[in-house]
C-alpha cells in the first residue's frame, strides 16, 4: 500500500528505541523481519478499517487514478522503444527491466533476508540471468507477456481498461485451470505459451466452456 500510494500515506515508523539497547543487538535479518511483520499488521488493520480510515491517513481511492497513471507509464515505455528503435528481444528486455524496477521494494526486502543489497544482486547477475529471474515469477511472467505483446502492436493505443486486464488476468492464467477472456488477450497469452507453461485452458468464447467441462467430467 505504501508502494502504490507513492508516499501519500502517513505510515508509523518502525522504531526499536523502546528496547534497552535500541535494537542494536538484533541481527539485520531479525530487524528486517520484525519490520515486515509490523508493516503487514498495520496494512491488515487498515484494510479491515475501511475507506474512512484510509482517507484519514492520506489514501483517497478516487484520487489515486491508477489506471491513467498506468497508461501514462506505458506510453513513456512506448516512446522509449520507438526512440531507441527496439524490436524483438529489445522490447522483451525493456519490459522486464521496467517491471524489475516496479517490484524493487519487494526484491530489496527479500535480499535483505539473505544478506544481499539490491545493488549487489544486479551487479553479480548478467542480463540473461535477470531476464530468467523475472520470468521465474509466475504472475510477472504473464504480466510481461501481455505488456510486450501490446507494445509490439503499435497501432493499438493503451487504454485505462488495459490496466484492469493486466491486473486481473495474470493470477487467473497462472492458478486457474480454465480462463475465459477477450480474444486479443487469449491470442497473446497463447503466443507467450502461457497455456503450456501453466497448463491453463485459454478460451475467448463462453460457448467453448461447455465442451471443456463435458470433457473434464468424462476423465
mmCIF file of C-alpha atoms in Angstrom, residues 10-204:
data_model
loop_
_atom_site.group_PDB
_atom_site.id
_atom_site.type_symbol
_atom_site.label_atom_id
_atom_site.label_comp_id
_atom_site.label_asym_id
_atom_site.label_seq_id
_atom_site.Cartn_x
_atom_site.Cartn_y
_atom_site.Cartn_z
ATOM 1 C CA UNK A 10 1.083 8.609 6.781
ATOM 2 C CA UNK A 11 2.715 5.367 7.943
ATOM 3 C CA UNK A 12 4.019 4.733 11.502
ATOM 4 C CA UNK A 13 7.806 4.438 11.707
ATOM 5 C CA UNK A 14 9.218 1.105 12.849
ATOM 6 C CA UNK A 15 11.083 2.174 15.991
ATOM 7 C CA UNK A 16 13.194 -0.086 18.204
ATOM 8 C CA UNK A 17 14.288 2.637 20.656
ATOM 9 C CA UNK A 18 11.998 1.177 23.324
ATOM 10 C CA UNK A 19 14.395 -1.768 23.637
ATOM 11 C CA UNK A 20 17.203 -1.443 26.236
ATOM 12 C CA UNK A 21 19.932 -1.212 23.575
ATOM 13 C CA UNK A 22 17.774 0.439 20.947
ATOM 14 C CA UNK A 23 17.717 -2.780 18.958
ATOM 15 C CA UNK A 24 21.487 -2.740 18.346
ATOM 16 C CA UNK A 25 21.850 -6.367 19.443
ATOM 17 C CA UNK A 26 19.354 -7.616 16.855
ATOM 18 C CA UNK A 27 20.878 -9.125 13.694
ATOM 19 C CA UNK A 28 19.916 -7.328 10.466
ATOM 20 C CA UNK A 29 17.795 -10.262 9.324
ATOM 21 C CA UNK A 30 15.731 -10.204 12.524
ATOM 22 C CA UNK A 31 15.303 -6.400 12.352
ATOM 23 C CA UNK A 32 14.103 -6.667 8.741
ATOM 24 C CA UNK A 33 11.698 -9.484 9.574
ATOM 25 C CA UNK A 34 10.230 -7.568 12.513
ATOM 26 C CA UNK A 35 9.716 -4.547 10.278
ATOM 27 C CA UNK A 36 7.931 -6.698 7.722
ATOM 28 C CA UNK A 37 5.621 -8.213 10.355
ATOM 29 C CA UNK A 38 4.770 -4.774 11.765
ATOM 30 C CA UNK A 39 4.069 -3.380 8.261
ATOM 31 C CA UNK A 40 1.809 -6.335 7.457
ATOM 32 C CA UNK A 41 -0.093 -5.869 10.727
ATOM 33 C CA UNK A 42 -0.647 -2.166 10.017
ATOM 34 C CA UNK A 43 -1.779 -2.932 6.474
ATOM 35 C CA UNK A 44 -4.206 -5.619 7.663
ATOM 36 C CA UNK A 45 -5.685 -3.252 10.256
ATOM 37 C CA UNK A 46 -6.159 -0.563 7.602
ATOM 38 C CA UNK A 47 -7.834 -2.992 5.218
ATOM 39 C CA UNK A 48 -10.225 -4.035 7.969
ATOM 40 C CA UNK A 49 -10.888 -0.425 8.992
ATOM 41 C CA UNK A 50 -12.353 0.630 5.655
ATOM 42 C CA UNK A 51 -12.442 3.737 3.414
ATOM 43 C CA UNK A 52 -12.925 6.347 6.156
ATOM 44 C CA UNK A 53 -9.687 5.334 7.896
ATOM 45 C CA UNK A 54 -7.932 5.108 4.520
ATOM 46 C CA UNK A 55 -8.816 8.715 3.856
ATOM 47 C CA UNK A 56 -7.717 9.817 7.310
ATOM 48 C CA UNK A 57 -4.166 8.518 6.724
ATOM 49 C CA UNK A 58 -3.905 10.041 3.258
ATOM 50 C CA UNK A 59 -5.121 7.388 0.811
ATOM 51 C CA UNK A 60 -8.106 8.535 -1.238
ATOM 52 C CA UNK A 61 -9.323 5.908 -3.710
ATOM 53 C CA UNK A 62 -10.934 8.402 -6.066
ATOM 54 C CA UNK A 63 -7.741 10.450 -6.283
ATOM 55 C CA UNK A 64 -5.368 7.571 -6.932
ATOM 56 C CA UNK A 65 -6.256 7.206 -10.647
ATOM 57 C CA UNK A 66 -4.092 4.103 -11.026
ATOM 58 C CA UNK A 67 -5.455 3.227 -14.476
ATOM 59 C CA UNK A 68 -4.486 6.561 -16.033
ATOM 60 C CA UNK A 69 -1.102 6.502 -14.324
ATOM 61 C CA UNK A 70 -0.601 3.020 -15.787
ATOM 62 C CA UNK A 71 -1.456 4.303 -19.288
ATOM 63 C CA UNK A 72 0.902 7.258 -18.874
ATOM 64 C CA UNK A 73 3.705 4.927 -17.788
ATOM 65 C CA UNK A 74 3.206 2.513 -20.694
ATOM 66 C CA UNK A 75 3.128 5.437 -23.130
ATOM 67 C CA UNK A 76 6.505 6.516 -21.728
ATOM 68 C CA UNK A 77 7.836 2.992 -22.288
ATOM 69 C CA UNK A 78 6.413 3.029 -25.837
ATOM 70 C CA UNK A 79 8.230 6.292 -26.628
ATOM 71 C CA UNK A 80 11.484 4.833 -25.311
ATOM 72 C CA UNK A 81 11.024 1.784 -27.544
ATOM 73 C CA UNK A 82 10.489 3.979 -30.614
ATOM 74 C CA UNK A 83 13.310 6.408 -29.797
ATOM 75 C CA UNK A 84 15.803 3.544 -29.422
ATOM 76 C CA UNK A 85 14.481 1.534 -32.359
ATOM 77 C CA UNK A 86 13.898 -1.514 -30.170
ATOM 78 C CA UNK A 87 12.429 -4.664 -31.669
ATOM 79 C CA UNK A 88 12.095 -8.326 -30.720
ATOM 80 C CA UNK A 89 14.366 -9.180 -27.795
ATOM 81 C CA UNK A 90 14.980 -5.478 -27.191
ATOM 82 C CA UNK A 91 11.306 -4.975 -26.349
ATOM 83 C CA UNK A 92 11.337 -8.014 -24.078
ATOM 84 C CA UNK A 93 14.385 -6.624 -22.286
ATOM 85 C CA UNK A 94 12.944 -3.165 -21.579
ATOM 86 C CA UNK A 95 9.635 -4.667 -20.412
ATOM 87 C CA UNK A 96 11.424 -6.900 -17.894
ATOM 88 C CA UNK A 97 13.679 -4.031 -16.812
ATOM 89 C CA UNK A 98 10.761 -1.707 -16.062
ATOM 90 C CA UNK A 99 8.970 -4.497 -14.212
ATOM 91 C CA UNK A 100 12.044 -5.244 -12.097
ATOM 92 C CA UNK A 101 12.078 -1.568 -11.130
ATOM 93 C CA UNK A 102 8.400 -1.823 -10.205
ATOM 94 C CA UNK A 103 8.932 -4.732 -7.813
ATOM 95 C CA UNK A 104 12.219 -3.388 -6.424
ATOM 96 C CA UNK A 105 10.840 -2.743 -2.882
ATOM 97 C CA UNK A 106 9.819 -6.396 -2.542
ATOM 98 C CA UNK A 107 13.123 -7.610 -4.032
ATOM 99 C CA UNK A 108 15.077 -5.401 -1.632
ATOM 100 C CA UNK A 109 13.236 -6.881 1.354
ATOM 101 C CA UNK A 110 13.851 -10.443 0.130
ATOM 102 C CA UNK A 111 17.549 -9.769 -0.495
ATOM 103 C CA UNK A 112 17.998 -8.284 2.974
ATOM 104 C CA UNK A 113 16.888 -11.607 4.441
ATOM 105 C CA UNK A 114 19.843 -13.326 2.761
ATOM 106 C CA UNK A 115 22.361 -10.539 3.425
ATOM 107 C CA UNK A 116 22.489 -9.012 -0.057
ATOM 108 C CA UNK A 117 21.792 -5.494 -1.280
ATOM 109 C CA UNK A 118 19.854 -4.743 -4.446
ATOM 110 C CA UNK A 119 22.988 -3.228 -6.000
ATOM 111 C CA UNK A 120 24.979 -6.411 -5.282
ATOM 112 C CA UNK A 121 22.210 -8.549 -6.771
ATOM 113 C CA UNK A 122 22.164 -6.541 -10.006
ATOM 114 C CA UNK A 123 25.974 -6.408 -10.195
ATOM 115 C CA UNK A 124 26.503 -10.166 -9.886
ATOM 116 C CA UNK A 125 23.678 -11.031 -12.300
ATOM 117 C CA UNK A 126 24.035 -10.956 -16.074
ATOM 118 C CA UNK A 127 21.235 -9.530 -18.219
ATOM 119 C CA UNK A 128 20.085 -13.032 -19.303
ATOM 120 C CA UNK A 129 20.051 -14.099 -15.640
ATOM 121 C CA UNK A 130 17.908 -11.103 -14.681
ATOM 122 C CA UNK A 131 15.534 -11.961 -17.536
ATOM 123 C CA UNK A 132 15.259 -15.535 -16.233
ATOM 124 C CA UNK A 133 14.731 -14.226 -12.698
ATOM 125 C CA UNK A 134 11.767 -12.116 -13.857
ATOM 126 C CA UNK A 135 10.297 -14.940 -15.943
ATOM 127 C CA UNK A 136 10.527 -17.320 -12.975
ATOM 128 C CA UNK A 137 7.973 -15.137 -11.128
ATOM 129 C CA UNK A 138 4.744 -16.692 -12.484
ATOM 130 C CA UNK A 139 2.295 -13.790 -12.436
ATOM 131 C CA UNK A 140 5.015 -11.369 -13.526
ATOM 132 C CA UNK A 141 5.792 -13.622 -16.473
ATOM 133 C CA UNK A 142 2.175 -13.371 -17.638
ATOM 134 C CA UNK A 143 2.066 -9.625 -16.970
ATOM 135 C CA UNK A 144 5.116 -9.110 -19.144
ATOM 136 C CA UNK A 145 3.833 -11.366 -21.919
ATOM 137 C CA UNK A 146 0.747 -9.165 -22.057
ATOM 138 C CA UNK A 147 2.700 -5.902 -21.902
ATOM 139 C CA UNK A 148 5.292 -6.848 -24.515
ATOM 140 C CA UNK A 149 2.606 -8.153 -26.891
ATOM 141 C CA UNK A 150 0.709 -4.879 -26.593
ATOM 142 C CA UNK A 151 3.876 -2.843 -27.180
ATOM 143 C CA UNK A 152 4.618 -4.792 -30.360
ATOM 144 C CA UNK A 153 1.186 -3.793 -31.706
ATOM 145 C CA UNK A 154 1.999 -0.094 -32.084
ATOM 146 C CA UNK A 155 -1.317 0.697 -33.796
ATOM 147 C CA UNK A 156 -3.255 -0.169 -30.628
ATOM 148 C CA UNK A 157 -3.234 2.584 -28.011
ATOM 149 C CA UNK A 158 -3.025 1.903 -24.308
ATOM 150 C CA UNK A 159 -6.378 2.381 -22.581
ATOM 151 C CA UNK A 160 -7.351 2.518 -18.880
ATOM 152 C CA UNK A 161 -9.212 -0.784 -19.331
ATOM 153 C CA UNK A 162 -5.880 -2.439 -20.118
ATOM 154 C CA UNK A 163 -4.882 -1.759 -16.506
ATOM 155 C CA UNK A 164 -7.816 -3.865 -15.278
ATOM 156 C CA UNK A 165 -6.948 -6.727 -17.644
ATOM 157 C CA UNK A 166 -3.248 -6.729 -16.786
ATOM 158 C CA UNK A 167 -4.066 -6.529 -13.075
ATOM 159 C CA UNK A 168 -6.571 -9.403 -13.120
ATOM 160 C CA UNK A 169 -5.569 -11.886 -15.808
ATOM 161 C CA UNK A 170 -2.076 -12.957 -14.647
ATOM 162 C CA UNK A 171 -3.301 -14.508 -11.388
ATOM 163 C CA UNK A 172 -6.096 -16.358 -13.187
ATOM 164 C CA UNK A 173 -3.812 -17.514 -16.032
ATOM 165 C CA UNK A 174 -1.327 -19.000 -13.569
ATOM 166 C CA UNK A 175 -3.592 -20.523 -10.921
ATOM 167 C CA UNK A 176 -6.871 -21.372 -12.663
ATOM 168 C CA UNK A 177 -7.466 -24.438 -14.834
ATOM 169 C CA UNK A 178 -9.636 -22.508 -17.317
ATOM 170 C CA UNK A 179 -9.596 -18.815 -18.202
ATOM 171 C CA UNK A 180 -12.187 -17.106 -20.404
ATOM 172 C CA UNK A 181 -11.100 -13.692 -21.635
ATOM 173 C CA UNK A 182 -11.396 -11.468 -24.678
ATOM 174 C CA UNK A 183 -9.962 -12.678 -27.964
ATOM 175 C CA UNK A 184 -6.933 -10.361 -28.093
ATOM 176 C CA UNK A 185 -5.648 -11.441 -24.699
ATOM 177 C CA UNK A 186 -6.321 -15.140 -25.270
ATOM 178 C CA UNK A 187 -4.310 -14.875 -28.502
ATOM 179 C CA UNK A 188 -1.441 -13.020 -26.849
ATOM 180 C CA UNK A 189 -1.295 -15.415 -23.905
ATOM 181 C CA UNK A 190 -1.092 -18.341 -26.331
ATOM 182 C CA UNK A 191 1.687 -16.574 -28.228
ATOM 183 C CA UNK A 192 3.585 -16.315 -24.951
ATOM 184 C CA UNK A 193 2.924 -20.031 -24.332
ATOM 185 C CA UNK A 194 1.232 -19.211 -21.033
ATOM 186 C CA UNK A 195 -1.220 -22.075 -21.582
ATOM 187 C CA UNK A 196 1.667 -24.538 -21.957
ATOM 188 C CA UNK A 197 3.747 -23.115 -19.127
ATOM 189 C CA UNK A 198 0.938 -23.288 -16.544
ATOM 190 C CA UNK A 199 -1.338 -25.953 -18.087
ATOM 191 C CA UNK A 200 -4.148 -23.443 -18.453
ATOM 192 C CA UNK A 201 -7.029 -23.782 -20.922
ATOM 193 C CA UNK A 202 -7.454 -20.372 -22.587
ATOM 194 C CA UNK A 203 -10.844 -19.562 -24.095
ATOM 195 C CA UNK A 204 -12.291 -16.428 -25.666
#
